[in-house]
């Protein structure tokens, strides 16, 4: 029932619990503890997917994280999750998984046509095709589109399946093999808070299949017991199904945890842990490599260690008639295990010409060992049927003798072992090339990062246990925890440790068929050779050109072989070629888990003003200003957007309007030296401001470019209130603090942001004084003498203590009325009620913008675009001459006085009804398609209901000298061209009579 | 991601801070009387040292103070972190 290839009495699955699941439309059963891969193998399922580029049939290759081919999509109630490794996916009742990259189906895949086109799809195909004549792309495109992408895009939000956690630890141990368990035990004994991340649900594979003893127990029993002891220790957190994906600065690690262990409260399918660890032990082990022979990707060609792993861990025979091929001694251990399970290998091909002790022992045990032999052909497209072995010349890789055919149903290969140094490299700790194993090993400096076990080159069991123990203590010590005396490492018996040292040829050239270096991205040895022929040398370039190792498996089983091929092609040492840079994540992390379970809105909170509820209830159309939402305008029934804005502007200009400007940044500056500080900060003179008066001011950056503008009001001798643009207040505050903290010693002044403490409404229009007078408390004189332009008064407005500044951003008589934020809505509604007899209308930012363009008032970020100087903006008369301030010296740099600088001007179409093109550039030639220099560009433009024409502000080369002339505003992208007149940058009431009346 | 030891708030993640650039920049000794070349040099030219580097960080989501940090640009080790305080000199650039 759980499959014909399941052997009795072996493995760690729970045979009392049968699990039903569905794969690719068929129902299967397995046992609790199975992965999808082990359960399918038990049923003899060979074909589980199609490859990305050629749509070649693919089967299960590996046992765990290294799996390149068996990627499946899991169907959840709320969507599909793609690209899950069948080797890492535990089966559960009701699991529904599907094959990927095939249409209409796994067995009859239309995209396999791409495989027939393979000669047309070499490395760099996309680059080359884009450079070819247009017509050829159209021919290829239909195949490319079908082949593009890995798996289906996820459906649905699936938010409840993800969570995110932040945690701290003394020691992180990555890996649950002998070294990792030993490290976790010793670090925990030293008193460290330990997080142990296991890649799977069990201790690592090496421990489970070993016929070895640790501390007098079978290795697997010792491991289970060690895990149980760790799990029972309150200072230790054991995370199963946890892949450490990233190592960052200062001990930050990201861990992708699948299943409930990641976050029980969230019942999450996947949780990203962000763990800050004082020290870490990397015990990530080593992964077996593939071998390069023809058709080394056929379903049934597997890693030899994976065949052993399925046997030991799951009691599953990958095949009844295996053949093994390898370049190291570990295949003989696999062979003996298979023989013990009743499936002795039909043949063992050892690529090394000279038979070693292990080969001789296997031969004398009756196994068919062929030394100096390699695979020259694999028969069977959807499942291995037979292999052909031949003697291989170790120098040329060509066959040099008789070919023998062996019928088989699985081919185990071992190309040596690659230490999993990704995290070590990410942590910017050194690695070193070890020629014996043909791979790089971790050699961390030993501060906060330690390595132990196979990743550091210690493959022997006793060495891994001892190194792990030592690394655990060293990591605990790095976290400030001294080890108690008398602690010893767990000891293993003196059993055999097959050597991972490799020999023999790298590449079998004999035979036809593709030799895959990267099964997931369909990169072949020929692709790498082509890249070298075309001049790519750096491994980084070869990687990107061929896509070697760029898949979700990060090329774990093939990269080292690829690097060795590149080194051979360049005639250099592998150590000199090096590895491509390892970057996080070392293994895939779901984007959903990075986001976590919070609604997206929580990632960017929405800020609302005290009057927000009123706006929402009264037709406001909102826009975002930084994190704030602000009414753009208030739409009445039947109005278009432009109708609403035009009505609001006309109402303000003819009667009065009110706008919520609570979002305006507000900063208080206090202290005896506040005037001196402000004179240092602003380019114009503000320190001499009388109490009760306000002034428009501009701050410059040290390079002389405006940082922000606003109004400075003097509340008392030592107390000032500054306003800053809504989006710039943080920057302005930081600028002020920098001037205080990094300025002149003994400056007695300080600043604080008070934006949220105040609600401010701006009341504007010819009727504004009458409306305010109706609300003013006793003694609050609003007369032109008592409260002149830029005057400041405090008093009661609508019974609320208020501060009133007479300042205008609309060009009309206007007051900014500030009250404590908690009274904001009261004030807002009182103003509207008092204004009703005068025809008041609330207006939004769009209408405010129209009026400021009509007046030519600049916005920092638009007209002051980070390049324009005060002079360019026509503000040179504001610049103080007799004081020093930030940016003053820079204004005298010769570049700021050169001719041809862009200056602020007004622009309007010559034809009254024409509209300025969005983003238009000002040019001499009206043809929008013409190639010509841009003389300038529109910074803001709008429809002016006051003038009943389109108007704009622009930065134009030598703009002031061009006032009165005509140019063209063109938009090449929209194909628009409008003849325009250059005018002074103020369209309405240039004398300012309305605001100052 | 860096862990910056704020003198007020303790060790905090880099994401709480705003980077303020090179903290070793000094205005020319002549102040505003410096030549255009000397002023431009102080304004725009920055060293990119290998090793110890003084830089400024603003603790925006913490104490809202500028911190002067000495960081090893190779190892990212934080060698020193202290509150930015005014110097005795009078300068024109802050």
PDB file of N, CA and C in Angstrom, chain A residues 759-788:
ATOM      1  N   UNK A 759      -3.021  71.186  15.330  1.00  0.00           N
ATOM      2  CA  UNK A 759      -3.834  71.129  14.114  1.00  0.00           C
ATOM      3  C   UNK A 759      -3.831  72.526  13.515  1.00  0.00           C
ATOM      4  N   UNK A 760      -3.673  72.615  12.226  1.00  0.00           N
ATOM      5  CA  UNK A 760      -3.648  73.925  11.575  1.00  0.00           C
ATOM      6  C   UNK A 760      -4.615  73.943  10.397  1.00  0.00           C
ATOM      7  N   UNK A 761      -5.416  74.985  10.360  1.00  0.00           N
ATOM      8  CA  UNK A 761      -6.289  75.212   9.213  1.00  0.00           C
ATOM      9  C   UNK A 761      -5.886  76.527   8.575  1.00  0.00           C
ATOM     10  N   UNK A 762      -5.817  76.544   7.257  1.00  0.00           N
ATOM     11  CA  UNK A 762      -5.517  77.793   6.549  1.00  0.00           C
ATOM     12  C   UNK A 762      -6.826  78.328   5.966  1.00  0.00           C
ATOM     13  N   UNK A 763      -7.173  79.544   6.403  1.00  0.00           N
ATOM     14  CA  UNK A 763      -8.422  80.191   5.973  1.00  0.00           C
ATOM     15  C   UNK A 763      -8.027  81.287   4.989  1.00  0.00           C
ATOM     16  N   UNK A 764      -8.530  81.211   3.760  1.00  0.00           N
ATOM     17  CA  UNK A 764      -8.036  82.109   2.708  1.00  0.00           C
ATOM     18  C   UNK A 764      -9.190  82.673   1.900  1.00  0.00           C
ATOM     19  N   UNK A 765      -8.998  83.913   1.422  1.00  0.00           N
ATOM     20  CA  UNK A 765      -9.989  84.520   0.540  1.00  0.00           C
ATOM     21  C   UNK A 765     -10.378  85.897   1.031  1.00  0.00           C
ATOM     22  N   UNK A 766     -10.997  86.692   0.190  1.00  0.00           N
ATOM     23  CA  UNK A 766     -11.369  88.054   0.575  1.00  0.00           C
ATOM     24  C   UNK A 766     -12.296  88.102   1.800  1.00  0.00           C
ATOM     25  N   UNK A 767     -13.048  87.023   2.058  1.00  0.00           N
ATOM     26  CA  UNK A 767     -13.972  87.033   3.194  1.00  0.00           C
ATOM     27  C   UNK A 767     -13.336  86.403   4.440  1.00  0.00           C
ATOM     28  N   UNK A 768     -12.036  86.056   4.358  1.00  0.00           N
ATOM     29  CA  UNK A 768     -11.410  85.316   5.459  1.00  0.00           C
ATOM     30  C   UNK A 768     -11.460  86.098   6.764  1.00  0.00           C
ATOM     31  N   UNK A 769     -11.204  87.427   6.685  1.00  0.00           N
ATOM     32  CA  UNK A 769     -11.170  88.204   7.928  1.00  0.00           C
ATOM     33  C   UNK A 769     -12.544  88.218   8.592  1.00  0.00           C
ATOM     34  N   UNK A 770     -13.572  88.311   7.775  1.00  0.00           N
ATOM     35  CA  UNK A 770     -14.930  88.340   8.334  1.00  0.00           C
ATOM     36  C   UNK A 770     -15.273  87.021   9.005  1.00  0.00           C
ATOM     37  N   UNK A 771     -14.844  85.918   8.385  1.00  0.00           N
ATOM     38  CA  UNK A 771     -15.134  84.615   8.973  1.00  0.00           C
ATOM     39  C   UNK A 771     -14.389  84.460  10.300  1.00  0.00           C
ATOM     40  N   UNK A 772     -13.118  84.854  10.290  1.00  0.00           N
ATOM     41  CA  UNK A 772     -12.323  84.703  11.502  1.00  0.00           C
ATOM     42  C   UNK A 772     -12.839  85.625  12.610  1.00  0.00           C
ATOM     43  N   UNK A 773     -13.266  86.801  12.202  1.00  0.00           N
ATOM     44  CA  UNK A 773     -13.772  87.757  13.197  1.00  0.00           C
ATOM     45  C   UNK A 773     -14.978  87.169  13.930  1.00  0.00           C
ATOM     46  N   UNK A 774     -15.780  86.397  13.213  1.00  0.00           N
ATOM     47  CA  UNK A 774     -16.965  85.802  13.834  1.00  0.00           C
ATOM     48  C   UNK A 774     -16.589  84.774  14.892  1.00  0.00           C
ATOM     49  N   UNK A 775     -15.368  84.261  14.811  1.00  0.00           N
ATOM     50  CA  UNK A 775     -14.939  83.229  15.746  1.00  0.00           C
ATOM     51  C   UNK A 775     -14.010  83.771  16.816  1.00  0.00           C
ATOM     52  N   UNK A 776     -13.499  84.994  16.615  1.00  0.00           N
ATOM     53  CA  UNK A 776     -12.438  85.499  17.483  1.00  0.00           C
ATOM     54  C   UNK A 776     -12.972  85.826  18.855  1.00  0.00           C
ATOM     55  N   UNK A 777     -12.168  85.471  19.857  1.00  0.00           N
ATOM     56  CA  UNK A 777     -12.535  85.776  21.225  1.00  0.00           C
ATOM     57  C   UNK A 777     -12.267  87.237  21.520  1.00  0.00           C
ATOM     58  N   UNK A 778     -12.670  87.683  22.726  1.00  0.00           N
ATOM     59  CA  UNK A 778     -12.476  89.080  23.088  1.00  0.00           C
ATOM     60  C   UNK A 778     -10.990  89.430  23.116  1.00  0.00           C
ATOM     61  N   UNK A 779     -10.675  90.592  22.626  1.00  0.00           N
ATOM     62  CA  UNK A 779      -9.306  91.068  22.677  1.00  0.00           C
ATOM     63  C   UNK A 779      -8.457  90.609  21.528  1.00  0.00           C
ATOM     64  N   UNK A 780      -9.014  89.834  20.642  1.00  0.00           N
ATOM     65  CA  UNK A 780      -8.232  89.385  19.495  1.00  0.00           C
ATOM     66  C   UNK A 780      -8.535  90.303  18.321  1.00  0.00           C
ATOM     67  N   UNK A 781      -7.634  91.258  18.108  1.00  0.00           N
ATOM     68  CA  UNK A 781      -7.841  92.285  17.080  1.00  0.00           C
ATOM     69  C   UNK A 781      -7.275  91.781  15.765  1.00  0.00           C
ATOM     70  N   UNK A 782      -8.132  91.701  14.748  1.00  0.00           N
ATOM     71  CA  UNK A 782      -7.723  91.175  13.456  1.00  0.00           C
ATOM     72  C   UNK A 782      -7.486  92.290  12.445  1.00  0.00           C
ATOM     73  N   UNK A 783      -7.533  93.506  12.893  1.00  0.00           N
ATOM     74  CA  UNK A 783      -7.369  94.639  11.978  1.00  0.00           C
ATOM     75  C   UNK A 783      -6.009  94.605  11.305  1.00  0.00           C
ATOM     76  N   UNK A 784      -5.923  95.281  10.173  1.00  0.00           N
ATOM     77  CA  UNK A 784      -4.705  95.246   9.368  1.00  0.00           C
ATOM     78  C   UNK A 784      -3.512  95.803  10.148  1.00  0.00           C
ATOM     79  N   UNK A 785      -3.771  96.703  11.097  1.00  0.00           N
ATOM     80  CA  UNK A 785      -2.649  97.230  11.879  1.00  0.00           C
ATOM     81  C   UNK A 785      -2.227  96.247  12.963  1.00  0.00           C
ATOM     82  N   UNK A 786      -3.217  95.647  13.609  1.00  0.00           N
ATOM     83  CA  UNK A 786      -2.907  94.725  14.695  1.00  0.00           C
ATOM     84  C   UNK A 786      -2.342  93.408  14.163  1.00  0.00           C
ATOM     85  N   UNK A 787      -2.841  92.978  13.045  1.00  0.00           N
ATOM     86  CA  UNK A 787      -2.377  91.703  12.483  1.00  0.00           C
ATOM     87  C   UNK A 787      -2.067  91.912  11.000  1.00  0.00           C
ATOM     88  N   UNK A 788      -0.918  92.545  10.735  1.00  0.00           N
ATOM     89  CA  UNK A 788      -0.529  92.814   9.342  1.00  0.00           C
ATOM     90  C   UNK A 788      -0.054  91.529   8.679  1.00  0.00           C
TER      91      UNK A 788
END
